[in-house]
Amino acid sequence: MVILTGAGISKESGLDTFRCAGGVWERVRLEDVATPEGFARDPDLVHQFYNDRRTGLLHANVQPNAAHEALATLEREWPGEVLLVTQNIDDLHERAGSRNLIHMHGELLKARCGACYAVSEIRRDLSVEDDCAGCGAIAEMRPHVVWFGEMPLEMDRIYRELAGCALFLSIGTSGNVYPAAGFVQEARVNGAHTVELNLDPSEGATLFDEKIYGPATREVPAFVE
Ligand code: BV8
């Protein structure tokens, strides 16, 4: 099984989605805060954007929800059979117990040095004044997050797993962002049964064999059972 998740699975944990009403991209332009050009133009603005989201994620009220927990249960019940690929940069899947997990768009609680590429844990604000604990480079630290125009992480492994999967499950994503939005097509051509679990139909809804609509905390545990 390959399972793809997006911002919708974390919505009921209190984290914003991007394109729903009131979503992130209504408040800031993705060109300004989620592209390398935006970071080069105004690194303070980008650090502020991610520092605010990191502070939000680390808030005591933000906890994994029943959907995250159901996917961790599924992995325990099918050892070695489940790969979870998330577009999300939060750590709610790990905190729910998922282990075989790929963060294809990076992680909010990690930082990367632009000079030596070393990745480190970060649970505080990042700024242009930070220097790399590894190589000492000054003002090279950035969030370890994949911006638009950058290559998502572990794509070879994801395509290999899509080529051999029997079931592809897409949860809480609007199907706007590539290459993630193309995974259902990859799975289909390789003969997988494809299921969409979302609040409402995604851009790629017609490509799924099965569609189940409703909040993730209700529909994901029901599907796993
Ligand atoms: C790449 C990390 C190539 C940052 C993100 C034209 C011009 C320029 C580029 C492009 C172009 N056309 C295509 C592209 C490529 C571009 C792209 O797809 N652009 C889109 C906007 C058209 N993609 C890229 O640039 C990617 N890289 O292509 O590289 C390359 C090749 C060779 C060498 C180098 C490079 C990189 C994309 C990654 C960008 N980073 N995230 C951050 O988080 O700040 S993507 C961003 O959107 C989010 O992070 C999120 O991960 C992603 C997808 O969003 P969703 O998760 O789907 O969230 P959304 O709000 O959209 O939807 C939420 C859904 O949940 C809704 O459907 C809703 O119904 C549902 N929902 C809500 N509540 C609930 C619920 N479901 C269940 N229960 C609920 N309660």
PDB file of C-alpha atoms in Angstrom, residues 114-216:
ATOM      1  CA  GLY A 114      22.900  26.170   2.323  1.00  0.00           C
ATOM      2  CA  ALA A 115      26.688  25.655   2.298  1.00  0.00           C
ATOM      3  CA  CYS A 116      27.283  22.086   3.595  1.00  0.00           C
ATOM      4  CA  TYR A 117      23.672  20.790   3.273  1.00  0.00           C
ATOM      5  CA  ALA A 118      23.791  19.379   6.817  1.00  0.00           C
ATOM      6  CA  VAL A 119      20.258  18.902   8.200  1.00  0.00           C
ATOM      7  CA  SER A 120      19.621  19.565  11.905  1.00  0.00           C
ATOM      8  CA  GLU A 121      16.667  19.442  14.299  1.00  0.00           C
ATOM      9  CA  ILE A 122      15.166  22.866  15.070  1.00  0.00           C
ATOM     10  CA  ARG A 123      12.463  23.624  17.631  1.00  0.00           C
ATOM     11  CA  ARG A 124      12.986  27.372  17.896  1.00  0.00           C
ATOM     12  CA  ASP A 125      13.006  30.380  15.565  1.00  0.00           C
ATOM     13  CA  LEU A 126      15.509  30.377  12.709  1.00  0.00           C
ATOM     14  CA  SER A 127      16.989  33.644  11.422  1.00  0.00           C
ATOM     15  CA  VAL A 128      19.562  35.000   8.996  1.00  0.00           C
ATOM     16  CA  GLU A 129      21.871  35.530  11.990  1.00  0.00           C
ATOM     17  CA  ASP A 130      22.057  31.761  12.580  1.00  0.00           C
ATOM     18  CA  ASP A 131      25.265  30.054  11.540  1.00  0.00           C
ATOM     19  CA  CYS A 132      25.752  26.356  10.725  1.00  0.00           C
ATOM     20  CA  ALA A 133      26.805  24.276  13.764  1.00  0.00           C
ATOM     21  CA  GLY A 134      28.602  21.970  11.326  1.00  0.00           C
ATOM     22  CA  CYS A 135      30.609  24.077   8.889  1.00  0.00           C
ATOM     23  CA  GLY A 136      30.238  27.462  10.609  1.00  0.00           C
ATOM     24  CA  ALA A 137      28.805  29.161   7.491  1.00  0.00           C
ATOM     25  CA  ILE A 138      27.038  32.395   8.419  1.00  0.00           C
ATOM     26  CA  ALA A 139      23.498  33.263   7.316  1.00  0.00           C
ATOM     27  CA  GLU A 140      23.148  30.083   5.249  1.00  0.00           C
ATOM     28  CA  MET A 141      20.515  28.339   7.389  1.00  0.00           C
ATOM     29  CA  ARG A 142      17.091  27.702   5.797  1.00  0.00           C
ATOM     30  CA  PRO A 143      14.098  25.544   6.681  1.00  0.00           C
ATOM     31  CA  HIS A 144      14.565  21.944   5.463  1.00  0.00           C
ATOM     32  CA  VAL A 145      11.457  22.360   3.309  1.00  0.00           C
ATOM     33  CA  VAL A 146      10.936  21.791  -0.443  1.00  0.00           C
ATOM     34  CA  TRP A 147       9.872  25.046  -2.112  1.00  0.00           C
ATOM     35  CA  PHE A 148       8.141  25.441  -5.489  1.00  0.00           C
ATOM     36  CA  GLY A 149      10.666  24.820  -8.237  1.00  0.00           C
ATOM     37  CA  GLU A 150      12.740  22.523  -5.975  1.00  0.00           C
ATOM     38  CA  MET A 151      12.895  18.742  -6.308  1.00  0.00           C
ATOM     39  CA  PRO A 152      10.810  16.853  -3.724  1.00  0.00           C
ATOM     40  CA  LEU A 153      12.708  14.321  -1.582  1.00  0.00           C
ATOM     41  CA  GLU A 154      13.054  10.535  -2.141  1.00  0.00           C
ATOM     42  CA  MET A 155      11.252  10.584  -5.497  1.00  0.00           C
ATOM     43  CA  ASP A 156      13.068   7.456  -6.788  1.00  0.00           C
ATOM     44  CA  ARG A 157      11.914   5.423  -3.810  1.00  0.00           C
ATOM     45  CA  ILE A 158       8.347   6.785  -4.127  1.00  0.00           C
ATOM     46  CA  TYR A 159       8.090   5.869  -7.829  1.00  0.00           C
ATOM     47  CA  ARG A 160       9.539   2.414  -7.128  1.00  0.00           C
ATOM     48  CA  GLU A 161       6.862   1.794  -4.488  1.00  0.00           C
ATOM     49  CA  LEU A 162       4.095   3.190  -6.734  1.00  0.00           C
ATOM     50  CA  ALA A 163       5.181   0.782  -9.474  1.00  0.00           C
ATOM     51  CA  GLY A 164       4.587  -2.210  -7.230  1.00  0.00           C
ATOM     52  CA  CYS A 165       1.658  -1.226  -5.038  1.00  0.00           C
ATOM     53  CA  ALA A 166      -1.737  -2.966  -5.026  1.00  0.00           C
ATOM     54  CA  LEU A 167      -3.531  -0.101  -3.257  1.00  0.00           C
ATOM     55  CA  PHE A 168      -2.982   3.680  -3.522  1.00  0.00           C
ATOM     56  CA  LEU A 169      -4.785   5.808  -0.953  1.00  0.00           C
ATOM     57  CA  SER A 170      -4.845   9.638  -1.201  1.00  0.00           C
ATOM     58  CA  ILE A 171      -5.989  11.474   1.934  1.00  0.00           C
ATOM     59  CA  GLY A 172      -6.602  15.199   2.544  1.00  0.00           C
ATOM     60  CA  THR A 173      -4.970  16.673  -0.541  1.00  0.00           C
ATOM     61  CA  SER A 174      -6.475  18.935  -3.197  1.00  0.00           C
ATOM     62  CA  GLY A 175      -4.368  17.437  -5.987  1.00  0.00           C
ATOM     63  CA  ASN A 176      -3.029  20.835  -7.084  1.00  0.00           C
ATOM     64  CA  VAL A 177       0.677  20.310  -6.516  1.00  0.00           C
ATOM     65  CA  TYR A 178       2.917  18.155  -8.698  1.00  0.00           C
ATOM     66  CA  PRO A 179       4.566  15.671  -8.708  1.00  0.00           C
ATOM     67  CA  ALA A 180       2.392  14.422  -5.766  1.00  0.00           C
ATOM     68  CA  ALA A 181      -0.827  15.063  -7.734  1.00  0.00           C
ATOM     69  CA  GLY A 182       0.444  12.692 -10.450  1.00  0.00           C
ATOM     70  CA  PHE A 183       0.974   9.699  -8.129  1.00  0.00           C
ATOM     71  CA  VAL A 184      -2.568   8.374  -8.652  1.00  0.00           C
ATOM     72  CA  GLN A 185      -1.880   8.088 -12.387  1.00  0.00           C
ATOM     73  CA  GLU A 186       1.387   6.222 -11.701  1.00  0.00           C
ATOM     74  CA  ALA A 187      -0.457   3.804  -9.417  1.00  0.00           C
ATOM     75  CA  ARG A 188      -3.297   3.266 -11.904  1.00  0.00           C
ATOM     76  CA  VAL A 189      -1.085   2.431 -14.855  1.00  0.00           C
ATOM     77  CA  ASN A 190       0.624  -0.150 -12.631  1.00  0.00           C
ATOM     78  CA  GLY A 191      -2.708  -1.800 -11.849  1.00  0.00           C
ATOM     79  CA  ALA A 192      -3.293  -0.518  -8.296  1.00  0.00           C
ATOM     80  CA  HIS A 193      -6.744   0.026  -6.841  1.00  0.00           C
ATOM     81  CA  THR A 194      -6.948   3.784  -6.151  1.00  0.00           C
ATOM     82  CA  VAL A 195      -8.985   5.419  -3.381  1.00  0.00           C
ATOM     83  CA  GLU A 196      -9.481   9.111  -2.554  1.00  0.00           C
ATOM     84  CA  LEU A 197     -10.453  10.075   1.004  1.00  0.00           C
ATOM     85  CA  ASN A 198     -11.072  13.821   1.221  1.00  0.00           C
ATOM     86  CA  LEU A 199     -13.473  16.462   2.505  1.00  0.00           C
ATOM     87  CA  ASP A 200     -14.501  17.199  -1.082  1.00  0.00           C
ATOM     88  CA  PRO A 201     -13.448  16.059  -4.583  1.00  0.00           C
ATOM     89  CA  SER A 202      -9.824  16.883  -5.450  1.00  0.00           C
ATOM     90  CA  GLU A 203      -8.570  18.068  -8.854  1.00  0.00           C
ATOM     91  CA  GLY A 204      -7.813  14.443  -9.716  1.00  0.00           C
ATOM     92  CA  ALA A 205     -11.041  12.931  -8.347  1.00  0.00           C
ATOM     93  CA  THR A 206     -12.053  11.293 -11.657  1.00  0.00           C
ATOM     94  CA  LEU A 207      -8.800   9.278 -11.633  1.00  0.00           C
ATOM     95  CA  PHE A 208      -9.756   7.321  -8.497  1.00  0.00           C
ATOM     96  CA  ASP A 209     -11.569   3.963  -8.551  1.00  0.00           C
ATOM     97  CA  GLU A 210     -13.172   4.714  -5.187  1.00  0.00           C
ATOM     98  CA  LYS A 211     -14.013   8.087  -3.579  1.00  0.00           C
ATOM     99  CA  ILE A 212     -14.997   8.634   0.049  1.00  0.00           C
ATOM    100  CA  TYR A 213     -15.845  12.176   1.186  1.00  0.00           C
ATOM    101  CA  GLY A 214     -16.038  13.443   4.755  1.00  0.00           C
ATOM    102  CA  PRO A 215     -13.717  14.582   7.585  1.00  0.00           C
ATOM    103  CA  ALA A 216     -10.533  12.517   7.895  1.00  0.00           C
TER     104      ALA A 216
END
